[in-house]
mmCIF file of N, CA and C and ligand atoms in Angstrom:
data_model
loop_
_atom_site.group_PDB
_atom_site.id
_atom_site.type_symbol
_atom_site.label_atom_id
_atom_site.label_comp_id
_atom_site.label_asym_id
_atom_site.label_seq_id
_atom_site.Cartn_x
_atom_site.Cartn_y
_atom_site.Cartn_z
ATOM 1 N N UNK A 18 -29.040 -35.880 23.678
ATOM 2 C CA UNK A 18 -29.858 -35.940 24.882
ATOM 3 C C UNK A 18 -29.352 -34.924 25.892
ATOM 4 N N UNK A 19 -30.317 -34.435 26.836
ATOM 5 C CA UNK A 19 -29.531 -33.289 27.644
ATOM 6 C C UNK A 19 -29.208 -34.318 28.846
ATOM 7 N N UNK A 20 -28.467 -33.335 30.208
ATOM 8 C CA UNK A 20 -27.945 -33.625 30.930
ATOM 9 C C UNK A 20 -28.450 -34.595 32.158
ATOM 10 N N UNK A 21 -29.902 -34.324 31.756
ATOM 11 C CA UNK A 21 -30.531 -34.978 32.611
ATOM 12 C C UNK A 21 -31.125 -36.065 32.299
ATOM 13 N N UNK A 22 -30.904 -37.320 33.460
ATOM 14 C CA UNK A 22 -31.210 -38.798 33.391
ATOM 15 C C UNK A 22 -32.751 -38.948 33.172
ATOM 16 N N UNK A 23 -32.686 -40.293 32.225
ATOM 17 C CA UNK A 23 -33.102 -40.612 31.664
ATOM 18 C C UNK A 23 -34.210 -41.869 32.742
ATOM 19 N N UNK A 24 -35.437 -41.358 32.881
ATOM 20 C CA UNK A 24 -35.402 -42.553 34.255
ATOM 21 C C UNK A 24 -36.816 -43.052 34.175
ATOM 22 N N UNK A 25 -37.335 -44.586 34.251
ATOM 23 C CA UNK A 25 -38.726 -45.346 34.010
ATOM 24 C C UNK A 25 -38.867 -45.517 35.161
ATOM 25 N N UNK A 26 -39.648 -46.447 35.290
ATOM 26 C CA UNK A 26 -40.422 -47.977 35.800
ATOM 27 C C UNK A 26 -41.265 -48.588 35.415
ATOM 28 N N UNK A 27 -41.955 -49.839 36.675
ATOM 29 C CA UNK A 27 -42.990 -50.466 35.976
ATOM 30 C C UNK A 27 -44.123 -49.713 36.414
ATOM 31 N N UNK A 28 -45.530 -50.507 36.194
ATOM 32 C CA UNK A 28 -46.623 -49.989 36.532
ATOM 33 C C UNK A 28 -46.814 -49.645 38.189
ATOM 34 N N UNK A 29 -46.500 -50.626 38.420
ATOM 35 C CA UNK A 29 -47.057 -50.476 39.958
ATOM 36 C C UNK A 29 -46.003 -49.924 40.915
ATOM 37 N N UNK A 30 -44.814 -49.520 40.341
ATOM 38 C CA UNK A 30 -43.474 -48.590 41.258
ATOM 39 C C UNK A 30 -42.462 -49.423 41.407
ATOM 40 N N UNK A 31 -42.487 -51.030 41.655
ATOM 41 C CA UNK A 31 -41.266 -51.385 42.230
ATOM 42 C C UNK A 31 -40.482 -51.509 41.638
ATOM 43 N N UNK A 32 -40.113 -51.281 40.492
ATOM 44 C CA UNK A 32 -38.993 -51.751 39.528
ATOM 45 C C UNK A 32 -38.757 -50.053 38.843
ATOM 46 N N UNK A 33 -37.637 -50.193 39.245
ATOM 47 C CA UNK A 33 -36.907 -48.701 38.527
ATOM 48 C C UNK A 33 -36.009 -48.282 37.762
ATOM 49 N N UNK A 34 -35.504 -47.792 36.895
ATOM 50 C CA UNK A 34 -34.439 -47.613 36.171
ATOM 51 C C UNK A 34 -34.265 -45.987 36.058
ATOM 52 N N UNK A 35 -33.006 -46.292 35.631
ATOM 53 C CA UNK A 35 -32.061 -44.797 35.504
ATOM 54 C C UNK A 35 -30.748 -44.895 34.471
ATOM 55 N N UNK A 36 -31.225 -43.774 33.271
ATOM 56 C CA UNK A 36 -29.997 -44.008 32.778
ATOM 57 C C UNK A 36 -29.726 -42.654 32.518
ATOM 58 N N UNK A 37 -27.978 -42.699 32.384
ATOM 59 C CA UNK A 37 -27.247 -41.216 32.725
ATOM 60 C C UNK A 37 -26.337 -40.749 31.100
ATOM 61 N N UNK A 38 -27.148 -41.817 30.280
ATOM 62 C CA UNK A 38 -26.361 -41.613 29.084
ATOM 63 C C UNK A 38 -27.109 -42.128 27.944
ATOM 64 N N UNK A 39 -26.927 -41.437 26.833
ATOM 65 C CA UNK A 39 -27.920 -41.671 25.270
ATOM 66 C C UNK A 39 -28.260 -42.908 25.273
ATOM 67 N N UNK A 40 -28.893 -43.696 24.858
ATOM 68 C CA UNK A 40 -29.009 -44.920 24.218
ATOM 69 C C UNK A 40 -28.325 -45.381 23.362
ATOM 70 N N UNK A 41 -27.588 -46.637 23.174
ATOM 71 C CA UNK A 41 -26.724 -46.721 21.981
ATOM 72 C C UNK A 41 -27.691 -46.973 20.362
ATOM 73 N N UNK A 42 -29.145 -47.669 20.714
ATOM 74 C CA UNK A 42 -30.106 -47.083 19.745
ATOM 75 C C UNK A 42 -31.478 -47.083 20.627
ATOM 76 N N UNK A 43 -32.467 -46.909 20.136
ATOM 77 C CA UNK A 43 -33.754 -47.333 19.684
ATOM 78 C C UNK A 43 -34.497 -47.696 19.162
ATOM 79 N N UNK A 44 -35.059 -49.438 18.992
ATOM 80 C CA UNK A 44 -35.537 -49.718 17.712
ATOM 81 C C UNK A 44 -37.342 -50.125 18.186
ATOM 82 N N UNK A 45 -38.001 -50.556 17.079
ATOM 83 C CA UNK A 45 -39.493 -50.932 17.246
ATOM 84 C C UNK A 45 -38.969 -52.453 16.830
ATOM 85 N N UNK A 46 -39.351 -53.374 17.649
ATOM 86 C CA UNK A 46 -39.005 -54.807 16.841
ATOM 87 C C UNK A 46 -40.792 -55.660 17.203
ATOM 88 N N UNK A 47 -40.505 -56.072 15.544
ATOM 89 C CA UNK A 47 -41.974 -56.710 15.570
ATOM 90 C C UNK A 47 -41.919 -58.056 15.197
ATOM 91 N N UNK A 48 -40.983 -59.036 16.233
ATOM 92 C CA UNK A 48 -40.900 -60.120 15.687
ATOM 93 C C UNK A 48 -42.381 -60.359 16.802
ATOM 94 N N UNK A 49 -42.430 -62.063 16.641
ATOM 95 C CA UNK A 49 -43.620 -63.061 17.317
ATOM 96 C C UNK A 49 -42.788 -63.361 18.618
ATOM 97 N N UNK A 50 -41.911 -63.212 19.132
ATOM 98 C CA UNK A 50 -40.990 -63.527 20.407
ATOM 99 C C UNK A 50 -41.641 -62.009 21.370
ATOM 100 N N UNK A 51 -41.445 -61.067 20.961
ATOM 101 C CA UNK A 51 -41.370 -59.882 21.026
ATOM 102 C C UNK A 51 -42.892 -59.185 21.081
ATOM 103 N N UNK A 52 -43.599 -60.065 20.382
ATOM 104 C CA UNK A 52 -45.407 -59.635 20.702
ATOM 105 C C UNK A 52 -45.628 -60.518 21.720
ATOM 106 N N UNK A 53 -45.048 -61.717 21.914
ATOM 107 C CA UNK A 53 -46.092 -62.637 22.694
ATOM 108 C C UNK A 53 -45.241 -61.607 24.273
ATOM 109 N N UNK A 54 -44.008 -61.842 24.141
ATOM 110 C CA UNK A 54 -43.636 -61.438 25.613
ATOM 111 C C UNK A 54 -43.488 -60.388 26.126
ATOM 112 N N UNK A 55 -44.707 -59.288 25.515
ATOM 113 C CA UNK A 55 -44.937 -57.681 25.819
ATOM 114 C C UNK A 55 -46.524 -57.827 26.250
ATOM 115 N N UNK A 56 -47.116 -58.831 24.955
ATOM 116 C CA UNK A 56 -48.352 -59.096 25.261
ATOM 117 C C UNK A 56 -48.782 -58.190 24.256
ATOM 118 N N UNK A 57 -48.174 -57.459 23.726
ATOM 119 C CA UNK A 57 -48.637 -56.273 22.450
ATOM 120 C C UNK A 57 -48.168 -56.235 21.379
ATOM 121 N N UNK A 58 -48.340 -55.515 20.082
ATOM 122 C CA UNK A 58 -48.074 -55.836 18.539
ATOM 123 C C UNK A 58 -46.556 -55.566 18.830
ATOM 124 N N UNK A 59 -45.968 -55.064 19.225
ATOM 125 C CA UNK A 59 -44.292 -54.865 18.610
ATOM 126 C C UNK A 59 -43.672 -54.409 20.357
ATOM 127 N N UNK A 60 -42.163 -54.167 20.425
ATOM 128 C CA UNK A 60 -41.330 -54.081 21.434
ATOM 129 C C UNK A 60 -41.077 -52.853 20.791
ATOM 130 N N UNK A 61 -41.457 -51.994 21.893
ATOM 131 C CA UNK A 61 -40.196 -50.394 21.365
ATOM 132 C C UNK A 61 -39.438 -50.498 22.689
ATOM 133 N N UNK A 62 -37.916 -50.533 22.265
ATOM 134 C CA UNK A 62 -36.581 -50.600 22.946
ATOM 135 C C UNK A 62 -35.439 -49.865 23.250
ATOM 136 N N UNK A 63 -35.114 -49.347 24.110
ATOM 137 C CA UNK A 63 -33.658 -48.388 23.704
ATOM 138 C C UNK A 63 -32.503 -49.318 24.477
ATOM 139 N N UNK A 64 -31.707 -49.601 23.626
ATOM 140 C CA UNK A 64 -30.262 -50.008 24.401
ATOM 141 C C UNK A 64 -29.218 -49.369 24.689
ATOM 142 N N UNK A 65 -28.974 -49.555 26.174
ATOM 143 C CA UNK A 65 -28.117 -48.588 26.637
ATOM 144 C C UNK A 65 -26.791 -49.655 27.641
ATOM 145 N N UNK A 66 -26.040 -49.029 27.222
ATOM 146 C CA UNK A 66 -24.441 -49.235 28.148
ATOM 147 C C UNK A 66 -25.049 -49.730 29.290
ATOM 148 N N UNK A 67 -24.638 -50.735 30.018
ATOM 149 C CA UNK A 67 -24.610 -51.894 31.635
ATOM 150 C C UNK A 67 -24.459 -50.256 32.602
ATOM 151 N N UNK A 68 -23.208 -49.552 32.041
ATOM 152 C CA UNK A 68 -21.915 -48.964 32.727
ATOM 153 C C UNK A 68 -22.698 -47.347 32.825
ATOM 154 N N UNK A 69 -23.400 -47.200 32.083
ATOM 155 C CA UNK A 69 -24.631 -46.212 32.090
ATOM 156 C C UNK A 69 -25.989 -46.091 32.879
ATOM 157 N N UNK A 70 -26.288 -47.370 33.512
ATOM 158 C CA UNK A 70 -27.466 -47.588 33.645
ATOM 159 C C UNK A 70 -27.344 -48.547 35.307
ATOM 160 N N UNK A 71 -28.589 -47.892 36.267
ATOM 161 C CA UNK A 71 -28.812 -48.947 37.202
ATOM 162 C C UNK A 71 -30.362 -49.177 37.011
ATOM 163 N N UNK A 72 -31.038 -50.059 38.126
ATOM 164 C CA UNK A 72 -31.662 -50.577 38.429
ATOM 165 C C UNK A 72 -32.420 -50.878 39.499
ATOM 166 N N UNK A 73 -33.439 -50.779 40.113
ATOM 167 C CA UNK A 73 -33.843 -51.453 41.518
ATOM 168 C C UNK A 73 -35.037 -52.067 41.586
ATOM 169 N N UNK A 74 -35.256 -53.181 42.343
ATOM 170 C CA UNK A 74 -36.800 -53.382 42.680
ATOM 171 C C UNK A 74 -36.474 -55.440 41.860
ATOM 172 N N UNK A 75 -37.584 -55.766 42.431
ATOM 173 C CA UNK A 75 -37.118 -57.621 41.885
ATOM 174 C C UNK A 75 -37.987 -57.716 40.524
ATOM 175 N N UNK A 76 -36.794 -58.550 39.850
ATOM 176 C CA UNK A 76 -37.448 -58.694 38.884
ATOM 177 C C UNK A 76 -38.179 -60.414 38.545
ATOM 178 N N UNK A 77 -38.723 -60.879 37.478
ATOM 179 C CA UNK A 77 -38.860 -62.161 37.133
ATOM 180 C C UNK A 77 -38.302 -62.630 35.686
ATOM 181 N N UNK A 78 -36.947 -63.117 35.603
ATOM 182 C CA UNK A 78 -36.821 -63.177 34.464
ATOM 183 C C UNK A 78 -36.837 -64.779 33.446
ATOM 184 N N UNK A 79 -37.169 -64.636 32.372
ATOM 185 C CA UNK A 79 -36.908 -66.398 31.820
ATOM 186 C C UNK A 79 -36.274 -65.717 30.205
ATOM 187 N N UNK A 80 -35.526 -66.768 29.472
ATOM 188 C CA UNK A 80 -35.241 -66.569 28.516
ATOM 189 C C UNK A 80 -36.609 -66.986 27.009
ATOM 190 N N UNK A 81 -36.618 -66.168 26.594
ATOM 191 C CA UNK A 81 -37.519 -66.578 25.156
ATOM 192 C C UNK A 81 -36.797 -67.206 23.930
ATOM 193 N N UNK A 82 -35.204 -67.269 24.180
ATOM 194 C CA UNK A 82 -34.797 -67.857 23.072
ATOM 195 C C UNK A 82 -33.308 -67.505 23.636
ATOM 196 N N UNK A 83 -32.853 -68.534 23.099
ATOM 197 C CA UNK A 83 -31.139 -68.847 23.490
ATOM 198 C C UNK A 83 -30.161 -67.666 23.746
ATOM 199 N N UNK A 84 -30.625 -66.469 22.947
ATOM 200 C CA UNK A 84 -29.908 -65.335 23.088
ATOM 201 C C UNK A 84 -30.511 -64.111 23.873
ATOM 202 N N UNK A 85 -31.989 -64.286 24.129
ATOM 203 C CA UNK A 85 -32.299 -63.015 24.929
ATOM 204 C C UNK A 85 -33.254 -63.563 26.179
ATOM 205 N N UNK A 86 -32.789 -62.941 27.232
ATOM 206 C CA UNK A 86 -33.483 -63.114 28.587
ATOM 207 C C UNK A 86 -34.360 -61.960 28.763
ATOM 208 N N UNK A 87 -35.331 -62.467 29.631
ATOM 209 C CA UNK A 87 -36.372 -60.799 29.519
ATOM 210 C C UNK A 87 -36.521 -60.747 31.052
ATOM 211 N N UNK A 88 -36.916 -60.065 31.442
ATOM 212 C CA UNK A 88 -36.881 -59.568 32.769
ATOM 213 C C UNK A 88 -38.342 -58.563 33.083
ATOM 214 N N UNK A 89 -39.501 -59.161 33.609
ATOM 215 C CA UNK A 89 -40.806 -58.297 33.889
ATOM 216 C C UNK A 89 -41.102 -57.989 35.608
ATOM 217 N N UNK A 90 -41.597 -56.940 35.786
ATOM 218 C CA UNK A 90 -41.003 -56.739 37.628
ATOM 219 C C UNK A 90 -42.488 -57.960 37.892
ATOM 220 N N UNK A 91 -41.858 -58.257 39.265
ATOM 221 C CA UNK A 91 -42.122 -59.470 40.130
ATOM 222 C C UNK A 91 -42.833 -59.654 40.316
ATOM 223 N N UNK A 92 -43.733 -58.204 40.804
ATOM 224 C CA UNK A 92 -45.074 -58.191 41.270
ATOM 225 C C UNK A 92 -46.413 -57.326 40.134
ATOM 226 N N UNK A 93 -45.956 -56.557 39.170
ATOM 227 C CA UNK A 93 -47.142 -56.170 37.988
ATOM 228 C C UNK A 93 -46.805 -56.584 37.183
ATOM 229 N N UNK A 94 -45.639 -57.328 36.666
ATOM 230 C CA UNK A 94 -45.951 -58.103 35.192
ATOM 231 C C UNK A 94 -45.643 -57.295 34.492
ATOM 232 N N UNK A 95 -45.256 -56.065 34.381
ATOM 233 C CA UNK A 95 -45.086 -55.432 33.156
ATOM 234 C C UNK A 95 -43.645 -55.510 32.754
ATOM 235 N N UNK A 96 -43.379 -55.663 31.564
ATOM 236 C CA UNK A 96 -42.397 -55.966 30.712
ATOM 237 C C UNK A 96 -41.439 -55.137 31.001
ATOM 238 N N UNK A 97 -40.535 -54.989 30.871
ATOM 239 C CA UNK A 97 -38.860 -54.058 31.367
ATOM 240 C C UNK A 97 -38.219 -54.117 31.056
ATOM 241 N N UNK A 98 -37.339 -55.391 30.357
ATOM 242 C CA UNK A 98 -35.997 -55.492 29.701
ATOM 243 C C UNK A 98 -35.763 -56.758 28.979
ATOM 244 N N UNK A 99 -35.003 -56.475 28.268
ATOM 245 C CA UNK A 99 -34.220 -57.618 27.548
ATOM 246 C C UNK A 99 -32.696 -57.518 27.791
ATOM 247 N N UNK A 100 -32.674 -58.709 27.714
ATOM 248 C CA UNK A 100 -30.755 -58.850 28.369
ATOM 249 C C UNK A 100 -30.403 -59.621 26.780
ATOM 250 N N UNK A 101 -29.613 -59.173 26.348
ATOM 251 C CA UNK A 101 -28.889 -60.036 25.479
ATOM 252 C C UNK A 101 -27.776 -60.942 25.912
ATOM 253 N N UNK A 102 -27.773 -61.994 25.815
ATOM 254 C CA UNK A 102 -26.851 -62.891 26.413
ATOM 255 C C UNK A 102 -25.332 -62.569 25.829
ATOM 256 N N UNK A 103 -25.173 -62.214 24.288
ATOM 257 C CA UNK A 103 -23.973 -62.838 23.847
ATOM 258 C C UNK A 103 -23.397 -61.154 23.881
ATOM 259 N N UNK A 104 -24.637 -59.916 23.875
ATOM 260 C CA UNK A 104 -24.091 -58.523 24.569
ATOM 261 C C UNK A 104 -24.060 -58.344 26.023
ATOM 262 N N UNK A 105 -22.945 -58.780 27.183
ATOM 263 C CA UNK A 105 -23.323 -58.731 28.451
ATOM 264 C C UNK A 105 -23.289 -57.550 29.134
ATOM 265 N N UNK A 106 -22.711 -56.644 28.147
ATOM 266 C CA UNK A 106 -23.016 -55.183 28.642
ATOM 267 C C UNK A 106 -23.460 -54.352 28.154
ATOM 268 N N UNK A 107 -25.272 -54.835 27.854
ATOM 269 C CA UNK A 107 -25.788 -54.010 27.208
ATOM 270 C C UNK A 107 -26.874 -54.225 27.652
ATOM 271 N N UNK A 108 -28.250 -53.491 27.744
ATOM 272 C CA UNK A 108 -29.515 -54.211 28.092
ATOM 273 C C UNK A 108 -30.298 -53.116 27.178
ATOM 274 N N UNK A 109 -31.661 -53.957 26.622
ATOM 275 C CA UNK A 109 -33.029 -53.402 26.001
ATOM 276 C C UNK A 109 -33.876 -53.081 27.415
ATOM 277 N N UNK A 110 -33.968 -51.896 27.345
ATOM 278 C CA UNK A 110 -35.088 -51.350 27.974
ATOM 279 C C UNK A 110 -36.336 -51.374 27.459
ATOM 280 N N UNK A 111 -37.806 -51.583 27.588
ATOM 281 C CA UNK A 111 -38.845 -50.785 27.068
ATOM 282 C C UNK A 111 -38.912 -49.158 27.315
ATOM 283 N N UNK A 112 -39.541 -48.776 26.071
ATOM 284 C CA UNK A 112 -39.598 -47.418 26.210
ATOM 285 C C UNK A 112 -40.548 -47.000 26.813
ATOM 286 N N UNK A 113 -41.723 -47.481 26.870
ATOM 287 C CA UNK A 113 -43.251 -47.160 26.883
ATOM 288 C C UNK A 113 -42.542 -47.389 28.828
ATOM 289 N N UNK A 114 -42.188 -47.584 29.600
ATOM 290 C CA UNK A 114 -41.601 -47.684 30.759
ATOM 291 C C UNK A 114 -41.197 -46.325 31.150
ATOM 292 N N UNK A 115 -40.251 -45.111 30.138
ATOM 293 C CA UNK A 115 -40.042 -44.254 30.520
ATOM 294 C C UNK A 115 -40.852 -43.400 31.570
ATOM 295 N N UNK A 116 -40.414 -42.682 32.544
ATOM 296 C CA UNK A 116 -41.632 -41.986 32.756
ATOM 297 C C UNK A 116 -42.190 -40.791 31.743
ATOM 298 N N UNK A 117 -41.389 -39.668 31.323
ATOM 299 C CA UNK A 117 -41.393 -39.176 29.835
ATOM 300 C C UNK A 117 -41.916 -40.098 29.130
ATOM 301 N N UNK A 118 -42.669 -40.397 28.579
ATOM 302 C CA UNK A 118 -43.095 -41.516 27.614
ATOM 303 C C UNK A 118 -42.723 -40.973 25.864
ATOM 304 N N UNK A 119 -42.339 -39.676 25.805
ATOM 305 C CA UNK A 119 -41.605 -39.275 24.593
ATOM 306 C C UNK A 119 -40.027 -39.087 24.766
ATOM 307 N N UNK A 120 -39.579 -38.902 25.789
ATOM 308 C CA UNK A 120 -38.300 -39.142 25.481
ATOM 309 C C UNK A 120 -37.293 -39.330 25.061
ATOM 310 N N UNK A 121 -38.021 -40.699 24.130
ATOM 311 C CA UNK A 121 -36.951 -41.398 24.194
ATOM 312 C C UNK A 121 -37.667 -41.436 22.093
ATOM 313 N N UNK A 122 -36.990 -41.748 21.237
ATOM 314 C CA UNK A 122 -38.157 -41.761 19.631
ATOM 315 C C UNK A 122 -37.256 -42.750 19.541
ATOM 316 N N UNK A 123 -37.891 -43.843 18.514
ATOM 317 C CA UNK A 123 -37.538 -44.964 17.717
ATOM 318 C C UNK A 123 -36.641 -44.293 16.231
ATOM 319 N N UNK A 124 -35.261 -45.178 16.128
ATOM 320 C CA UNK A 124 -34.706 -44.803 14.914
ATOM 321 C C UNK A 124 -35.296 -45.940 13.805
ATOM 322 N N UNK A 125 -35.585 -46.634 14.018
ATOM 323 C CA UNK A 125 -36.184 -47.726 12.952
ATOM 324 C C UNK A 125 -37.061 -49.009 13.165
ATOM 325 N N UNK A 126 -37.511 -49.695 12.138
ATOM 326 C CA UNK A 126 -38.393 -50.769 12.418
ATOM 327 C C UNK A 126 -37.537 -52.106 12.139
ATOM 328 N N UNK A 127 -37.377 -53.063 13.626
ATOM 329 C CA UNK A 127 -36.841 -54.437 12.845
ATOM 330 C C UNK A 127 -38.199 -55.389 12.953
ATOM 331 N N UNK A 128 -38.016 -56.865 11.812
ATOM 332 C CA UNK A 128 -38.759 -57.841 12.056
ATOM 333 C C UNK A 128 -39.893 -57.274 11.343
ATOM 334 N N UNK A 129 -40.072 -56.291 10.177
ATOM 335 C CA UNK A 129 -41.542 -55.854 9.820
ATOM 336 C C UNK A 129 -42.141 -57.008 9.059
ATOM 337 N N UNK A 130 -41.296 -58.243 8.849
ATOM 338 C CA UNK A 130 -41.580 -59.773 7.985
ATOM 339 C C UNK A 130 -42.298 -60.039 9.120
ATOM 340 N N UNK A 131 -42.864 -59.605 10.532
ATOM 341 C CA UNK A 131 -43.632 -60.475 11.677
ATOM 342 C C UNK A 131 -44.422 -59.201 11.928
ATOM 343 N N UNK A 132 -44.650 -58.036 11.442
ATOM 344 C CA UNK A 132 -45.687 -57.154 11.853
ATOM 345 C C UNK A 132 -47.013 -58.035 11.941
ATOM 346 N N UNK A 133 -47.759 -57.373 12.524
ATOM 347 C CA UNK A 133 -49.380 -57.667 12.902
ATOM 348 C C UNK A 133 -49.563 -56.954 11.330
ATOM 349 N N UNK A 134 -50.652 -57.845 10.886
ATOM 350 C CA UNK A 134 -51.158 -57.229 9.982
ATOM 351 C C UNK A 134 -51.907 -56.114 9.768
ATOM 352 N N UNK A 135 -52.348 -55.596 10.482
ATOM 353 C CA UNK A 135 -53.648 -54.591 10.819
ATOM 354 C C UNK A 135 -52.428 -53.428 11.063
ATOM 355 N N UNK A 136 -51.591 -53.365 11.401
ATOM 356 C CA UNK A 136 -50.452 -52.512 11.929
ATOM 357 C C UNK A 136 -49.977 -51.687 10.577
ATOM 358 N N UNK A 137 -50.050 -50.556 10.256
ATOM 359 C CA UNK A 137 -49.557 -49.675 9.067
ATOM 360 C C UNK A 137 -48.631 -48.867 9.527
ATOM 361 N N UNK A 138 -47.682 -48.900 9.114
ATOM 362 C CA UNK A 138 -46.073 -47.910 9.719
ATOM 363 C C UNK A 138 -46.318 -46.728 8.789
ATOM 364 N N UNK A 139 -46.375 -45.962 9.399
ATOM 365 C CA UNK A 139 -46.194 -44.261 8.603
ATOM 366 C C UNK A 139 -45.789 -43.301 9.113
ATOM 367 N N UNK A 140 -44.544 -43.636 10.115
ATOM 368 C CA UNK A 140 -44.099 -42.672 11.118
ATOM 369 C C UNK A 140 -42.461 -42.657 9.527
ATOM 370 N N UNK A 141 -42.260 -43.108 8.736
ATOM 371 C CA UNK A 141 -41.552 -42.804 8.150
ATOM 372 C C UNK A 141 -39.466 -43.211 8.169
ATOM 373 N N UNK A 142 -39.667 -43.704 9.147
ATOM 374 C CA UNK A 142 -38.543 -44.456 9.597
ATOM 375 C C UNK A 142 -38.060 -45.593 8.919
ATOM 376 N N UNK A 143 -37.292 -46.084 8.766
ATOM 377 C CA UNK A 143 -36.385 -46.843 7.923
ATOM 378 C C UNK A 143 -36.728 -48.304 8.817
ATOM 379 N N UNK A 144 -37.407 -49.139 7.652
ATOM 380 C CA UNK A 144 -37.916 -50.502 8.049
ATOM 381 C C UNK A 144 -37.012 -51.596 7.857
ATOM 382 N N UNK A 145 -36.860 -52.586 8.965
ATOM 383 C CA UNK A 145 -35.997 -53.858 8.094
ATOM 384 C C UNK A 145 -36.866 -55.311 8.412
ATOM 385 N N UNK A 146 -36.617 -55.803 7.629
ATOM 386 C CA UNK A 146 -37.321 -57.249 6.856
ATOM 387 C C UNK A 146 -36.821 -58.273 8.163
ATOM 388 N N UNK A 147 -35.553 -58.422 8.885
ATOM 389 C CA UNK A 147 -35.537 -58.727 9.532
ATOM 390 C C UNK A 147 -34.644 -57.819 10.716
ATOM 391 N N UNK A 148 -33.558 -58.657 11.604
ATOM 392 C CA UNK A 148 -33.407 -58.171 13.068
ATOM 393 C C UNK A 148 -31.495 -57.620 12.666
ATOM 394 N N UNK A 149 -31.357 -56.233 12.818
ATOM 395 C CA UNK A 149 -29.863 -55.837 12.805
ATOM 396 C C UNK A 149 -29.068 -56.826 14.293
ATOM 397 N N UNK A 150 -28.194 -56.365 14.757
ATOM 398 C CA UNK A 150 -27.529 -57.129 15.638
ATOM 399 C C UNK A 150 -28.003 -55.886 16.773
ATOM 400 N N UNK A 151 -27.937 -56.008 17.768
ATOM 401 C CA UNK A 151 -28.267 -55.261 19.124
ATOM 402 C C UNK A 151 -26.825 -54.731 19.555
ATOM 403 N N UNK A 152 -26.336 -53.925 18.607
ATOM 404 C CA UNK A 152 -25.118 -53.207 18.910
ATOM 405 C C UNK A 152 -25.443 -51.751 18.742
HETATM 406 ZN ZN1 ZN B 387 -44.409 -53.463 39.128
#
C-alpha cells in the first residue's frame, strides 16, 4: 500500500475512519450473520491494527453473536465495523465504506457454505467452506 492513508465513511458523513497502515487482511464473508447485518449478500472487510486506525462521529453498536459486535453510524444506518471481541485490537472495517471504493481488493472468500444462491464467484480467489480466524 502506498504512503497515503487509507480513509472511509458512512453515507451521510458522520462517521469517519482513517487508517495509516495495510490491512492485516481482506476477506468477502458470506455467512447469514453477515447478510442480515449489512442488509446485503456478503460482508467485504479489511482488518486493520486498533494502533493503526482512528475513528470519529457516533456510532450504534449491538452484538450479532457472542464474539462479534458491529457498529452502524447513529444517524444513516450504514454498516461500518465489526469489533471482534476475543481480537481487542483489531477491528473489521467495511470496504464498500472506503472513499476509494477500489482500494482496498478482497484476498479470499469465507462462509461460501452460506452464499446466496444466485451469487456466482468468478473473481478467482481462493474460497473457504467456512470462517478462518480474524487474525
Ligand atoms: Zn451516517
Amino acid at each position: 500500500m502506498s504512503e497515503s492513508a487509507l480513509e472511509g465513511g458512512c453515507l451521510c458523513g458522520q462517521v469517519r475512519w482513517r487508517a495509516t497502515a495495510a490491512p492485516a487482511n481482506v476477506r468477502v464473508c458470506h455467512c447469514r450473520l453477515c447478510q442480515r447485518a449489512t442488509g446485503g449478500a456478503f460482508f467485504a472487510r479489511a482488518i486493520f491494527r486498533l494502533e493503526d486506525f482512528e475513528r470519529s462521529g457516533e456510532t450504534t453498536s449491538w452484538s450479532t453473536s457472542p464474539r462479534i459486535d458491529r457498529h452502524a453510524c447513529g444517524r444513516c444506518g450504514t454498516p461500518m465495523f465489526a469489533a471482534p471481541r476475543d481480537l481487542p485490537a483489531r477491528i473489521g472495517v467495511s470496504i464498500a465504506t472506503c472513499d476509494d471504493p477500489g482500494a482496498l481488493r478482497p484476498d479470499c472468500h469465507i462462509w461460501v457454505s452460506a452464499k446466496a444462491q444466485w451469487l456466482v464467484i468468478a473473481d478467482g480467489l481462493p474460497q473457504f467452506e467456512a470462517s478462518w480466524s480474524m487474525d
